[in-house]
């Protein structure tokens, strides 16, 4: 049996005491107490999700491309601005 390697973008963000991983292409997420635990958990979630798609004969979303990056930028705002949180 031939095995294909699929790569999906995973975005991990710290939320309170936990790290939350999201896989937008598959519409799934998972969490953990550490980044390493979160990576392990989300990998298992991806495998489980794909297994479910195969069992139900549902099309598997194409893997993400490698030409993706995330950036942050800083902006100046007036003093005294109230944030939404």
Short mmCIF file of C-alpha atoms in Angstrom, two decimals:
data_model
loop_
_atom_site.label_atom_id
_atom_site.label_comp_id
_atom_site.label_asym_id
_atom_site.label_seq_id
_atom_site.Cartn_x
_atom_site.Cartn_y
_atom_site.Cartn_z
CA UNK A 1 0.00 0.00 0.00
CA UNK A 2 1.39 3.38 -1.01
CA UNK A 3 1.45 6.01 1.72
CA UNK A 4 1.20 9.72 0.88
CA UNK A 5 2.61 12.44 3.09
CA UNK A 6 0.13 15.29 3.53
CA UNK A 7 1.18 18.64 5.00
CA UNK A 8 -1.33 21.04 6.53
CA UNK A 9 -0.67 24.44 8.09
CA UNK A 10 -1.14 24.43 11.85
CA UNK A 11 -1.45 27.71 13.76
CA UNK A 12 -0.74 27.59 17.49
CA UNK A 13 -1.69 30.40 19.85
CA UNK A 14 -1.37 30.66 23.61
CA UNK A 15 -4.75 31.16 25.27
CA UNK A 16 -4.57 31.47 29.03
CA UNK A 17 -2.76 28.43 30.45
CA UNK A 18 -3.10 26.39 27.25
CA UNK A 19 -1.92 26.40 23.65
CA UNK A 20 -4.60 26.02 20.98
CA UNK A 21 -3.78 24.65 17.52
CA UNK A 22 -6.00 25.31 14.52
CA UNK A 23 -5.90 23.62 11.12
CA UNK A 24 -7.96 25.94 8.89
CA UNK A 25 -7.89 23.71 5.80
CA UNK A 26 -9.46 20.83 7.71
CA UNK A 27 -11.60 22.92 10.07
CA UNK A 28 -10.27 21.22 13.19
CA UNK A 29 -8.43 22.26 16.34
CA UNK A 30 -6.90 20.79 19.50
CA UNK A 31 -5.02 22.01 22.55
CA UNK A 32 -2.35 21.16 25.12
CA UNK A 33 -0.46 22.48 28.13
CA UNK A 34 2.78 22.85 26.13
CA UNK A 35 3.56 23.54 22.49
CA UNK A 36 4.96 20.02 22.13
CA UNK A 37 1.84 18.43 23.63
CA UNK A 38 -0.33 20.61 21.41
CA UNK A 39 1.60 19.57 18.30
CA UNK A 40 1.24 15.90 19.25
CA UNK A 41 -2.48 16.28 19.96
CA UNK A 42 -3.26 18.14 16.74
CA UNK A 43 -1.31 15.60 14.68
CA UNK A 44 -3.47 12.84 16.18
CA UNK A 45 -6.58 14.93 15.50
CA UNK A 46 -5.56 15.37 11.85
CA UNK A 47 -4.93 11.63 11.45
CA UNK A 48 -8.27 10.80 13.09
CA UNK A 49 -10.10 13.34 10.92
CA UNK A 50 -8.58 11.99 7.70
CA UNK A 51 -9.36 8.42 8.79
CA UNK A 52 -12.99 9.47 9.27
CA UNK A 53 -13.06 11.11 5.85
CA UNK A 54 -11.72 7.91 4.27
CA UNK A 55 -14.27 5.72 6.07
CA UNK A 56 -17.15 7.90 4.88
CA UNK A 57 -15.65 8.18 1.39
CA UNK A 58 -15.50 11.96 1.77
CA UNK A 59 -12.99 13.89 -0.30
CA UNK A 60 -9.82 14.79 1.62
CA UNK A 61 -8.87 18.49 1.32
CA UNK A 62 -5.72 19.12 -0.67
CA UNK A 63 -2.59 19.71 1.42
CA UNK A 64 -1.49 23.29 2.00
CA UNK A 65 1.20 24.83 -0.19
CA UNK A 66 4.63 25.76 1.06
CA UNK A 67 4.33 29.40 -0.04
CA UNK A 68 2.63 30.55 3.15
CA UNK A 69 3.99 32.83 5.86
CA UNK A 70 2.76 34.73 8.88
CA UNK A 71 4.01 38.16 9.81
CA UNK A 72 3.39 40.69 12.55
CA UNK A 73 3.62 44.44 12.34
CA UNK A 74 3.51 47.27 14.84
CA UNK A 75 1.27 50.31 14.47
CA UNK A 76 1.08 53.52 16.45
CA UNK A 77 -2.24 54.48 18.02
CA UNK A 78 -3.22 57.52 20.09
CA UNK A 79 -2.78 57.27 23.87
CA UNK A 80 -5.90 56.46 25.84
CA UNK A 81 -7.51 54.24 23.20
CA UNK A 82 -9.73 51.58 24.82
CA UNK A 83 -9.33 48.01 23.59
CA UNK A 84 -12.27 45.65 23.08
CA UNK A 85 -11.17 43.14 25.72
#
